[in-house]
Amino acid sequence: MTDYPSVSFEDRMERTEFRVAERAHITVDGDSCRGCTTKACVVACPANLFVPTSDGGILFNYEQCFECGTCYLVCNTEGAITWTYPDGGHGVVFRRT
Ligand code: SF4
Ligand code: SF4
């Protein structure tokens, strides 16, 4: 089995460029999130883009998204997350030099 070196959150973000599109490629329905007991997206998102609010909702920001799809996989509430890829020429660019 391959051992991968651990990369800090700061390193991960530092090595990544985001070409931000005007259109949000992921949207989150805050009303659906209010009834969610797991808030799985909060710990699963490697870019820390899901932030719980004091009223039980979720704040979400698409701009630094890795497009990994993890949030969509872990969310068990139908319709809470709408996931598409960013428009052409936009989105994440790994390994900035
Ligand atoms: S996005 Fe899904 S997992 Fe995250 S808080 Fe909303 S309903 Fe829960
Ligand atoms: S696709 Fe990945 S990086 Fe983007 S919001 Fe979902 S979990 Fe976070």
PDB file of C-alpha atoms and ligand atoms in Angstrom:
ATOM      1  CA  MET A   1       0.000   0.000   0.000  1.00  0.00           C
ATOM      2  CA  THR A   2       1.262   3.497  -0.830  1.00  0.00           C
ATOM      3  CA  ASP A   3       1.902   5.938   1.970  1.00  0.00           C
ATOM      4  CA  TYR A   4       0.982   9.461   0.967  1.00  0.00           C
ATOM      5  CA  PRO A   5       2.705  12.356   2.741  1.00  0.00           C
ATOM      6  CA  SER A   6       0.344  14.422   4.851  1.00  0.00           C
ATOM      7  CA  VAL A   7      -0.339  17.888   3.487  1.00  0.00           C
ATOM      8  CA  SER A   8      -1.523  20.666   5.755  1.00  0.00           C
ATOM      9  CA  PHE A   9      -4.659  22.580   4.906  1.00  0.00           C
ATOM     10  CA  GLU A  10      -2.583  25.695   4.298  1.00  0.00           C
ATOM     11  CA  ASP A  11      -0.239  23.833   1.895  1.00  0.00           C
ATOM     12  CA  ARG A  12      -3.185  22.317   0.086  1.00  0.00           C
ATOM     13  CA  MET A  13      -4.730  25.715  -0.532  1.00  0.00           C
ATOM     14  CA  GLU A  14      -1.383  27.348  -1.325  1.00  0.00           C
ATOM     15  CA  ARG A  15      -0.703  24.861  -4.166  1.00  0.00           C
ATOM     16  CA  THR A  16      -4.073  25.400  -5.743  1.00  0.00           C
ATOM     17  CA  GLU A  17      -5.435  28.093  -8.004  1.00  0.00           C
ATOM     18  CA  PHE A  18      -9.134  28.755  -8.409  1.00  0.00           C
ATOM     19  CA  ARG A  19     -10.496  30.404 -11.551  1.00  0.00           C
ATOM     20  CA  VAL A  20     -13.747  31.538 -10.076  1.00  0.00           C
ATOM     21  CA  ALA A  21     -16.802  31.464 -12.316  1.00  0.00           C
ATOM     22  CA  GLU A  22     -19.663  33.885 -11.883  1.00  0.00           C
ATOM     23  CA  ARG A  23     -22.135  31.032 -11.697  1.00  0.00           C
ATOM     24  CA  ALA A  24     -22.001  28.886  -8.565  1.00  0.00           C
ATOM     25  CA  HIS A  25     -21.499  25.266  -9.689  1.00  0.00           C
ATOM     26  CA  ILE A  26     -22.687  23.989  -6.309  1.00  0.00           C
ATOM     27  CA  THR A  27     -25.621  25.391  -4.411  1.00  0.00           C
ATOM     28  CA  VAL A  28     -26.835  24.380  -0.972  1.00  0.00           C
ATOM     29  CA  ASP A  29     -30.453  24.640   0.150  1.00  0.00           C
ATOM     30  CA  GLY A  30     -30.224  26.043   3.642  1.00  0.00           C
ATOM     31  CA  ASP A  31     -33.771  24.978   4.540  1.00  0.00           C
ATOM     32  CA  SER A  32     -32.891  21.326   3.919  1.00  0.00           C
ATOM     33  CA  CYS A  33     -29.799  21.649   6.074  1.00  0.00           C
ATOM     34  CA  ARG A  34     -31.702  22.908   9.115  1.00  0.00           C
ATOM     35  CA  GLY A  35     -33.166  19.449   9.696  1.00  0.00           C
ATOM     36  CA  CYS A  36     -29.882  17.632   9.094  1.00  0.00           C
ATOM     37  CA  THR A  37     -28.444  15.942  12.186  1.00  0.00           C
ATOM     38  CA  THR A  38     -25.119  14.728  10.744  1.00  0.00           C
ATOM     39  CA  LYS A  39     -23.813  17.873   9.029  1.00  0.00           C
ATOM     40  CA  ALA A  40     -21.479  15.411   7.305  1.00  0.00           C
ATOM     41  CA  CYS A  41     -20.423  17.970   4.706  1.00  0.00           C
ATOM     42  CA  VAL A  42     -18.736  20.101   7.381  1.00  0.00           C
ATOM     43  CA  VAL A  43     -16.076  17.481   8.186  1.00  0.00           C
ATOM     44  CA  ALA A  44     -15.970  15.867   4.731  1.00  0.00           C
ATOM     45  CA  CYS A  45     -15.167  18.911   2.587  1.00  0.00           C
ATOM     46  CA  PRO A  46     -11.361  19.126   2.189  1.00  0.00           C
ATOM     47  CA  ALA A  47     -11.613  22.855   1.489  1.00  0.00           C
ATOM     48  CA  ASN A  48     -13.698  23.619   4.617  1.00  0.00           C
ATOM     49  CA  LEU A  49     -16.394  25.335   2.587  1.00  0.00           C
ATOM     50  CA  PHE A  50     -19.379  24.314   4.737  1.00  0.00           C
ATOM     51  CA  VAL A  51     -19.793  26.322   7.935  1.00  0.00           C
ATOM     52  CA  PRO A  52     -22.583  25.563  10.405  1.00  0.00           C
ATOM     53  CA  THR A  53     -24.602  28.537  11.647  1.00  0.00           C
ATOM     54  CA  SER A  54     -26.058  29.013  15.115  1.00  0.00           C
ATOM     55  CA  ASP A  55     -29.617  28.523  13.809  1.00  0.00           C
ATOM     56  CA  GLY A  56     -28.858  25.040  12.479  1.00  0.00           C
ATOM     57  CA  GLY A  57     -28.241  26.086   8.898  1.00  0.00           C
ATOM     58  CA  ILE A  58     -25.159  26.017   6.699  1.00  0.00           C
ATOM     59  CA  LEU A  59     -23.147  28.761   5.086  1.00  0.00           C
ATOM     60  CA  PHE A  60     -21.536  27.641   1.833  1.00  0.00           C
ATOM     61  CA  ASN A  61     -19.022  29.288  -0.501  1.00  0.00           C
ATOM     62  CA  TYR A  62     -18.265  27.639  -3.869  1.00  0.00           C
ATOM     63  CA  GLU A  63     -15.265  29.760  -4.819  1.00  0.00           C
ATOM     64  CA  GLN A  64     -12.458  27.525  -3.465  1.00  0.00           C
ATOM     65  CA  CYS A  65     -14.007  24.190  -4.344  1.00  0.00           C
ATOM     66  CA  PHE A  66     -11.751  21.266  -5.367  1.00  0.00           C
ATOM     67  CA  GLU A  67     -14.611  19.689  -7.384  1.00  0.00           C
ATOM     68  CA  CYS A  68     -14.022  16.392  -5.596  1.00  0.00           C
ATOM     69  CA  GLY A  69     -17.727  15.573  -5.180  1.00  0.00           C
ATOM     70  CA  THR A  70     -17.347  14.412  -1.580  1.00  0.00           C
ATOM     71  CA  CYS A  71     -20.068  16.693  -0.222  1.00  0.00           C
ATOM     72  CA  TYR A  72     -22.545  15.313  -2.729  1.00  0.00           C
ATOM     73  CA  LEU A  73     -21.676  11.748  -1.757  1.00  0.00           C
ATOM     74  CA  VAL A  74     -21.907  12.196   2.007  1.00  0.00           C
ATOM     75  CA  CYS A  75     -25.066  14.313   2.067  1.00  0.00           C
ATOM     76  CA  ASN A  76     -28.058  12.118   2.801  1.00  0.00           C
ATOM     77  CA  THR A  77     -30.731  14.797   2.375  1.00  0.00           C
ATOM     78  CA  GLU A  78     -32.427  14.729  -1.021  1.00  0.00           C
ATOM     79  CA  GLY A  79     -32.105  18.058  -2.806  1.00  0.00           C
ATOM     80  CA  ALA A  80     -29.872  19.757  -0.240  1.00  0.00           C
ATOM     81  CA  ILE A  81     -26.914  19.982  -2.621  1.00  0.00           C
ATOM     82  CA  THR A  82     -27.111  20.754  -6.310  1.00  0.00           C
ATOM     83  CA  TRP A  83     -23.813  19.791  -7.949  1.00  0.00           C
ATOM     84  CA  THR A  84     -22.511  20.575 -11.419  1.00  0.00           C
ATOM     85  CA  TYR A  85     -19.077  21.308 -12.862  1.00  0.00           C
ATOM     86  CA  PRO A  86     -18.043  24.952 -13.296  1.00  0.00           C
ATOM     87  CA  ASP A  87     -18.433  26.586 -16.688  1.00  0.00           C
ATOM     88  CA  GLY A  88     -15.606  25.931 -19.188  1.00  0.00           C
ATOM     89  CA  GLY A  89     -12.263  27.554 -18.357  1.00  0.00           C
ATOM     90  CA  HIS A  90     -13.208  28.007 -14.714  1.00  0.00           C
ATOM     91  CA  GLY A  91     -12.740  26.050 -11.536  1.00  0.00           C
ATOM     92  CA  VAL A  92      -9.845  24.445  -9.748  1.00  0.00           C
ATOM     93  CA  VAL A  93      -6.290  24.309 -11.134  1.00  0.00           C
ATOM     94  CA  PHE A  94      -3.972  22.059  -9.101  1.00  0.00           C
ATOM     95  CA  ARG A  95      -0.217  22.391  -8.676  1.00  0.00           C
ATOM     96  CA  ARG A  96       0.284  26.049  -9.358  1.00  0.00           C
ATOM     97  CA  THR A  97       3.925  26.793 -10.243  1.00  0.00           C
TER      98      THR A  97
HETATM   99  S1  SF4 B   1     -25.456  19.791   2.816  1.00  0.00           S
HETATM  100 FE1  SF4 B   1     -26.343  17.791   3.351  1.00  0.00          FE
HETATM  101  S2  SF4 B   1     -24.919  16.956   4.921  1.00  0.00           S
HETATM  102 FE2  SF4 B   1     -24.546  19.149   4.760  1.00  0.00          FE
HETATM  103  S3  SF4 B   1     -25.807  20.073   6.353  1.00  0.00           S
HETATM  104 FE3  SF4 B   1     -26.957  20.162   4.423  1.00  0.00          FE
HETATM  105  S4  SF4 B   1     -28.220  18.341   4.457  1.00  0.00           S
HETATM  106 FE4  SF4 B   1     -26.601  18.008   5.970  1.00  0.00          FE
HETATM  107  S1  SF4 B   2     -16.893  19.237  -4.217  1.00  0.00           S
HETATM  108 FE1  SF4 B   2     -15.333  18.781  -2.626  1.00  0.00          FE
HETATM  109  S2  SF4 B   2     -14.243  20.720  -2.278  1.00  0.00           S
HETATM  110 FE2  SF4 B   2     -16.142  21.200  -3.397  1.00  0.00          FE
HETATM  111  S3  SF4 B   2     -17.604  21.750  -1.812  1.00  0.00           S
HETATM  112 FE3  SF4 B   2     -17.879  19.544  -2.237  1.00  0.00          FE
HETATM  113  S4  SF4 B   2     -16.523  18.485  -0.749  1.00  0.00           S
HETATM  114 FE4  SF4 B   2     -15.921  20.643  -0.797  1.00  0.00          FE
END
